[in-house]
Short mmCIF file of C-alpha atoms and ligand atoms in Angstrom, two decimals:
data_model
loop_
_atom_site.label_atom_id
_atom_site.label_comp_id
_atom_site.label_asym_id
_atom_site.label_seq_id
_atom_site.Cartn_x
_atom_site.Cartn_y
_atom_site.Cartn_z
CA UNK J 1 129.01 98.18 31.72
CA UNK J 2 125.85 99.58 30.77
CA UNK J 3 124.51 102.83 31.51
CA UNK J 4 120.68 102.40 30.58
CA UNK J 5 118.14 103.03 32.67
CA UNK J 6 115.73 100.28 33.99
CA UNK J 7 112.23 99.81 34.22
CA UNK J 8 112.17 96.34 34.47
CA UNK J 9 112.84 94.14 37.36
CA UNK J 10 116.92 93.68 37.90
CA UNK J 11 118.24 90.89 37.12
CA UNK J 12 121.85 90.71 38.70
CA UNK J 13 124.30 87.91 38.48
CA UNK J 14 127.14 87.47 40.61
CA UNK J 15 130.05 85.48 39.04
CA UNK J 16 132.88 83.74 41.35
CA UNK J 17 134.88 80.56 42.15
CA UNK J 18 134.10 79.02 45.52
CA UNK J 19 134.49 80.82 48.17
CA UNK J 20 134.27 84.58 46.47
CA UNK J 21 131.40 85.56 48.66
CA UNK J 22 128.69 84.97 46.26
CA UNK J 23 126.39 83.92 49.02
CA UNK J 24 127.67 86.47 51.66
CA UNK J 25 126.52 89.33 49.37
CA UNK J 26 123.60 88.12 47.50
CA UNK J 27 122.23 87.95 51.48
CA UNK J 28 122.88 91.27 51.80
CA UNK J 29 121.92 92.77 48.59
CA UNK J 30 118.37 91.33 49.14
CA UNK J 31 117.97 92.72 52.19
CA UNK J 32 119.24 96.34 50.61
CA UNK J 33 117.53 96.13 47.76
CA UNK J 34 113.98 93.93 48.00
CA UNK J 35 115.69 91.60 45.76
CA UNK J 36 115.85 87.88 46.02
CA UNK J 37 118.15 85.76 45.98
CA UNK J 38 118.32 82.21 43.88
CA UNK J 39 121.45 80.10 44.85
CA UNK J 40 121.24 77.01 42.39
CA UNK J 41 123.64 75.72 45.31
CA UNK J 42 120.94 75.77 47.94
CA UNK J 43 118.27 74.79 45.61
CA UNK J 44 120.79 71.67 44.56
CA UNK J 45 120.79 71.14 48.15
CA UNK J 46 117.23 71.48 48.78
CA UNK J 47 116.60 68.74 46.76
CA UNK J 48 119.27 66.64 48.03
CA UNK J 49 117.85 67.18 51.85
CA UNK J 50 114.51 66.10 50.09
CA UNK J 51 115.71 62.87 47.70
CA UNK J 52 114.19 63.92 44.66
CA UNK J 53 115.21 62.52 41.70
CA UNK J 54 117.47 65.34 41.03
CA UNK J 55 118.45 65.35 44.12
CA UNK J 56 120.18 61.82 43.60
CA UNK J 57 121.16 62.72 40.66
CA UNK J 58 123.43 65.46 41.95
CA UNK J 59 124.42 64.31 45.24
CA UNK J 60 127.56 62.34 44.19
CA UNK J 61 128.50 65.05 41.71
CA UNK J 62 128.47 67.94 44.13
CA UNK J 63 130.21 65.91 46.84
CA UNK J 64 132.98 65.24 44.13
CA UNK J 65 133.22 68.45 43.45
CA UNK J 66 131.84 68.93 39.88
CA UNK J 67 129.24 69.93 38.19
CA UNK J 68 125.57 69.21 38.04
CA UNK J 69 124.26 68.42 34.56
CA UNK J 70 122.81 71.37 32.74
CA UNK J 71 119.61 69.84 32.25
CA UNK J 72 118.81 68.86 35.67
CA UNK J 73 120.36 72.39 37.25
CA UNK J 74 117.81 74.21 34.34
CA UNK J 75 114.87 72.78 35.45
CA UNK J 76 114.92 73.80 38.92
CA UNK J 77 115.92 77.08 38.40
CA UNK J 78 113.44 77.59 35.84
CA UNK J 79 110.88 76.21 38.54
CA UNK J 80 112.33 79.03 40.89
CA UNK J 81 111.72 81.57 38.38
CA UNK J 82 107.96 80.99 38.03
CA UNK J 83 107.24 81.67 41.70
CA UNK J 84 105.36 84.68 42.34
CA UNK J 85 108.58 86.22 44.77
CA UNK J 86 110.59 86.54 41.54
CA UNK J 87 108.65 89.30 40.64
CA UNK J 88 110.78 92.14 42.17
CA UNK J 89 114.21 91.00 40.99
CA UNK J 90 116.79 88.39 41.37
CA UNK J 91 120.44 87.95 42.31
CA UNK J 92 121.78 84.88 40.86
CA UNK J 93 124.01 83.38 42.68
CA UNK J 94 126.46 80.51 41.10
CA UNK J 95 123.79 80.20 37.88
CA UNK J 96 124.76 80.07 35.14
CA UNK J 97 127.92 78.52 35.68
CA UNK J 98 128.03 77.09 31.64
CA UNK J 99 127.90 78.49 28.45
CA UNK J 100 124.64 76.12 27.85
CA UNK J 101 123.34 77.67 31.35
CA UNK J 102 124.31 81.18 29.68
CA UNK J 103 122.31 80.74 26.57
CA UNK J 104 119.48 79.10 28.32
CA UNK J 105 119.12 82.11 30.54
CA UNK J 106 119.09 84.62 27.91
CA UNK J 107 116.27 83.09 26.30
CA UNK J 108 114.04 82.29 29.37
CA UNK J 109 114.28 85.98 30.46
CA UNK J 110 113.65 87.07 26.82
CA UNK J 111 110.53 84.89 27.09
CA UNK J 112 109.48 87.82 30.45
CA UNK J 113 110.35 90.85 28.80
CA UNK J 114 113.74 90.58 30.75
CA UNK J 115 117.55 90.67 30.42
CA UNK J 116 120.44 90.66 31.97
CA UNK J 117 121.57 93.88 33.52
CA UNK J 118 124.83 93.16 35.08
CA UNK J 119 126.89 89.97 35.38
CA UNK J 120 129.56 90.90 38.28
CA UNK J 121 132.25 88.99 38.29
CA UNK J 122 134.05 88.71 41.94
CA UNK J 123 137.91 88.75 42.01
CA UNK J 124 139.73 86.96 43.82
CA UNK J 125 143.13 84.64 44.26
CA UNK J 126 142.52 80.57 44.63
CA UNK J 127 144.70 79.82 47.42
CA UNK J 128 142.94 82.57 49.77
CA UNK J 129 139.65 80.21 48.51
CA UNK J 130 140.39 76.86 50.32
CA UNK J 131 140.94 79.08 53.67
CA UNK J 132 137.60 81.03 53.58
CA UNK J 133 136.02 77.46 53.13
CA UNK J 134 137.33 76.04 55.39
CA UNK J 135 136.77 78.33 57.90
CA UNK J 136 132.97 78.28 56.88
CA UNK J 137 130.10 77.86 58.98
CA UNK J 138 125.77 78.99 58.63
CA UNK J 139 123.33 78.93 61.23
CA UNK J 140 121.01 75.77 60.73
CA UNK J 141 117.92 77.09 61.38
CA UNK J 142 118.29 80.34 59.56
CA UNK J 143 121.16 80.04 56.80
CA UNK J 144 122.77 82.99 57.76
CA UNK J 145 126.88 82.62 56.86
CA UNK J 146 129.69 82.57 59.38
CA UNK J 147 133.79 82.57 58.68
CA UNK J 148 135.92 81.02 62.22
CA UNK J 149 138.16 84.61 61.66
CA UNK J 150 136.64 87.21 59.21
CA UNK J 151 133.08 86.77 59.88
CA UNK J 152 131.79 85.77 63.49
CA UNK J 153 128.49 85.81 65.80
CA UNK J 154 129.17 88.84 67.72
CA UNK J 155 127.42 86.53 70.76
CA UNK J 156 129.93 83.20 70.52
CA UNK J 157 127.77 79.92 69.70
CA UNK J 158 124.46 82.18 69.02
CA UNK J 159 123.34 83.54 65.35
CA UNK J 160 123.33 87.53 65.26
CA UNK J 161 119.96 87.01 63.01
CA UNK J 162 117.79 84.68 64.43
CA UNK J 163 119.53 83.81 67.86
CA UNK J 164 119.84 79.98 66.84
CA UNK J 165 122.59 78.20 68.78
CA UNK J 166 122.77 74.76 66.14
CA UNK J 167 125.35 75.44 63.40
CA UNK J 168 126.58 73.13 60.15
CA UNK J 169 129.38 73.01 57.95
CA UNK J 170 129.02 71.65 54.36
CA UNK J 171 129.91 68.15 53.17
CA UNK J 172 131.81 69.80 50.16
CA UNK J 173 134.02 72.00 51.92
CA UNK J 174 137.11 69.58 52.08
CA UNK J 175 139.89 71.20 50.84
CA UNK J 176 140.83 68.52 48.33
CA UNK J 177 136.89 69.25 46.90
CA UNK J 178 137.63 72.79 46.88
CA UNK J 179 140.18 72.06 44.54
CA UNK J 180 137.94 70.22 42.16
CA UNK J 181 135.31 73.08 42.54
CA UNK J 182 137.76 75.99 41.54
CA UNK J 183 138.72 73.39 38.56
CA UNK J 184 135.49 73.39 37.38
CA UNK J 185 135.16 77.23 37.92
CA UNK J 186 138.31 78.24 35.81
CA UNK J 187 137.64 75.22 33.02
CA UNK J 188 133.44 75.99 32.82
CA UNK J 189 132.45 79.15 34.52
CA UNK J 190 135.19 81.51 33.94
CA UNK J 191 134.94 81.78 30.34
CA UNK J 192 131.40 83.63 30.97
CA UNK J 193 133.07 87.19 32.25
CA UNK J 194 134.33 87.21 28.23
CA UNK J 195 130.16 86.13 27.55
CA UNK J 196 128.66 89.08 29.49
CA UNK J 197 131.63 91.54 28.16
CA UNK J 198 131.06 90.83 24.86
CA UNK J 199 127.19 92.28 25.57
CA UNK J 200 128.37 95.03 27.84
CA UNK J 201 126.44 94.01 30.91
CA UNK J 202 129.61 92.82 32.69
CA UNK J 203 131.38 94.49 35.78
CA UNK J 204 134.11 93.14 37.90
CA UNK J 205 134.55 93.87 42.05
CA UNK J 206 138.33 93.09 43.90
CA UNK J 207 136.44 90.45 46.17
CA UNK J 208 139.88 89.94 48.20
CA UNK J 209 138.98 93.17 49.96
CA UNK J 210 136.73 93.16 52.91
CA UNK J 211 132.97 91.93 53.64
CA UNK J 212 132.04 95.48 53.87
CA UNK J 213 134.17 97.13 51.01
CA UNK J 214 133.19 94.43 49.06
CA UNK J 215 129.44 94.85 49.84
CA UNK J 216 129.92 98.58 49.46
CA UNK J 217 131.05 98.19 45.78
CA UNK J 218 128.24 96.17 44.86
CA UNK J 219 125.92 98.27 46.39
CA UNK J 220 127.06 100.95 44.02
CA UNK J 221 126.86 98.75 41.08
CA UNK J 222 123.52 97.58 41.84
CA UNK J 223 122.18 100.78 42.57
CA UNK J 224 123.24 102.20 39.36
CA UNK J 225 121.68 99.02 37.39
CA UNK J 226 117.83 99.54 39.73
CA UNK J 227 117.71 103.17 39.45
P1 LIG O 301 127.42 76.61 45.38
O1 LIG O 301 126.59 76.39 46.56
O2 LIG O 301 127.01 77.63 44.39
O3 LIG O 301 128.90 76.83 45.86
P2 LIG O 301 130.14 77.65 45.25
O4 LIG O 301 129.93 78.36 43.96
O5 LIG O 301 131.25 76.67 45.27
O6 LIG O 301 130.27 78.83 46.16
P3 LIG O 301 130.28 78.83 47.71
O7 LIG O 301 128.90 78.78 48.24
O8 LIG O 301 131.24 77.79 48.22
O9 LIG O 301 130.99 80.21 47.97
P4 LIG O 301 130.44 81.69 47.94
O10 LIG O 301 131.05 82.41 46.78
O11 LIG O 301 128.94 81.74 48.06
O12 LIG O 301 131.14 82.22 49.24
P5 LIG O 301 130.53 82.57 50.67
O13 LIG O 301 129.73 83.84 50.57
O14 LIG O 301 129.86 81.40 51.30
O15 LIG O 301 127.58 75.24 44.56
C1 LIG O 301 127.86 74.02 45.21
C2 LIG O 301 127.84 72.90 44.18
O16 LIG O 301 126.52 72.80 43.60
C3 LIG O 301 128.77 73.08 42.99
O17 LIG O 301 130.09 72.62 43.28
C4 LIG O 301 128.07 72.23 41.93
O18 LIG O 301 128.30 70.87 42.13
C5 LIG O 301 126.60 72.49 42.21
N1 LIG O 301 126.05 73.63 41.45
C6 LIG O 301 125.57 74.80 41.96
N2 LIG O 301 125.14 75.60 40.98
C7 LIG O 301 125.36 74.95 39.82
C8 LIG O 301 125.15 75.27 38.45
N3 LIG O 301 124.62 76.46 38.08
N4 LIG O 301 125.49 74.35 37.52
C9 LIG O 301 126.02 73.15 37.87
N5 LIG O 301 126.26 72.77 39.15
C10 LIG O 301 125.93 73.68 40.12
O19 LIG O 301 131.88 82.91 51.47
C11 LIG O 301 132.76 81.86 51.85
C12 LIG O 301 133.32 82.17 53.26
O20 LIG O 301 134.20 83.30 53.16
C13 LIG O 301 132.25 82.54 54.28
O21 LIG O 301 132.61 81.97 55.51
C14 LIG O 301 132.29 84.07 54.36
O22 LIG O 301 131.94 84.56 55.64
C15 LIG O 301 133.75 84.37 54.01
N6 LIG O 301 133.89 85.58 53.22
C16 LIG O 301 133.08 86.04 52.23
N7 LIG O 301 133.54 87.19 51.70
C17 LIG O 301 134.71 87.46 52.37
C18 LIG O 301 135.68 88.51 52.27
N8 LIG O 301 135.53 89.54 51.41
N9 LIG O 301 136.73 88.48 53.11
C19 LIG O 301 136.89 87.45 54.01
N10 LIG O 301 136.00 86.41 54.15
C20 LIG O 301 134.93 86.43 53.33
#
């Protein structure tokens, strides 16, 4: 946990196995904080929905449950990260996921005069993980997340942000790929919380607690890390 004050746009990553809330939050810290958001997740998707040649590339591995190649999930996020919106700060949200993705990232924000300034990892148990998942749901024209029990459209069948009444559930949310995905999480991603202690940048949240406690912690983590 580091105390320094910044000067320099934040970067923040949030850590977490499927299901944590990665996405939930990351929504909300942009809106709190002028942040943005890069999900490799949706930009994987993205370029699924588009049939690009990473896009075919990944399709089959993300529908299986592991994951994309490091080379292939580099480029696009290094793409992202050139874009003029960038500018103000970024939550990254399930990048890296690999030591290789780790390393990488260190040396493309060296490269901006940037660093990471907190790696949050979210806490949480794996069999609450295949429920939340299963239970998930986003508006299709907008994106914005849904749960069938802890999170719903306080008007049934209409989006609270955009009014949208057209919803979607992702291919990758069967519970026997959930398993795969919180295999790959423990074997690959996990070992990063040790990465990000070892240079003091890394905080940890109880993410089995609720939406808003859970957003409520971060908020005071990210706070103290964009003063
Ligand atoms: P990605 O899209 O990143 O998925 P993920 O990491 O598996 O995470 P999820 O999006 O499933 O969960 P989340 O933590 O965002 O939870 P959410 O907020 O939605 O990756 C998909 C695939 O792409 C990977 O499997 C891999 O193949 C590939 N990929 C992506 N990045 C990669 C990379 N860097 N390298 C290689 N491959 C990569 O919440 C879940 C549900 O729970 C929601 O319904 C929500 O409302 C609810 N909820 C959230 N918080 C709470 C709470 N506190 N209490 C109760 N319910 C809650």
């Amino acid at each position: 946990m580091s105390d320094e004050v910044i000067t320099r746009p934040p970067v923040i990553i949030l850590l977490g196995p499927p299901g944590a809330g990665k996405g939930t939050q990351a929504r909300m810290l942009e809106e709190a904080f002028g942040l943005v958001q890069l999900s490799t997740g949706d930009l994987l998707r993205a370029a699924v929905a588009a049939g690009t040649h990473a896009g075919l590339a990944a399709k089959a591995v993300m529908e299986a449950g592991g994951l994309v190649s490091d080379a292939i999930v580099l480029d696009i996020l290094a793409d992202r990260m050139a874009a003029e919106d960038v500018s103000a700060g970024v939550i990254l949200d399930g990048f890296p996921r690999t030591a290789a993705q780790a390393e990488a990232l260190d040396r493309l924000l060296a490269e901006r005069g940037q660093k990471v300034d907190t790696a949050i990892s979210l806490e949480v148990e794996d069999e609450a993980m295949v429920d939340r998942i299963a239970g998930r749901f986003t508006c299709a024209e907008c994106g914005e997340g849904y749960h069938d029990t802890h999170k719903q459209p306080a008007r049934a069948g209409a989006c609270d942000k955009c009014g949208g009444t057209a919803f979607k559930r992702r291919a990758d949310d069967k519970a026997e790929t959930v398993r795969e995905r919180l295999k790959a999480y423990h074997a690959q991603t996990a070992p990063l919380i040790a990465y990000y202690e070892g240079k003091g940048v890394q905080d940890r949240v109880d993410a089995m607690a609720s939406i808003a406690e859970v957003r409520s912690a971060l908020r005071t983590i990210v706070s103290r890390v964009s003063d």
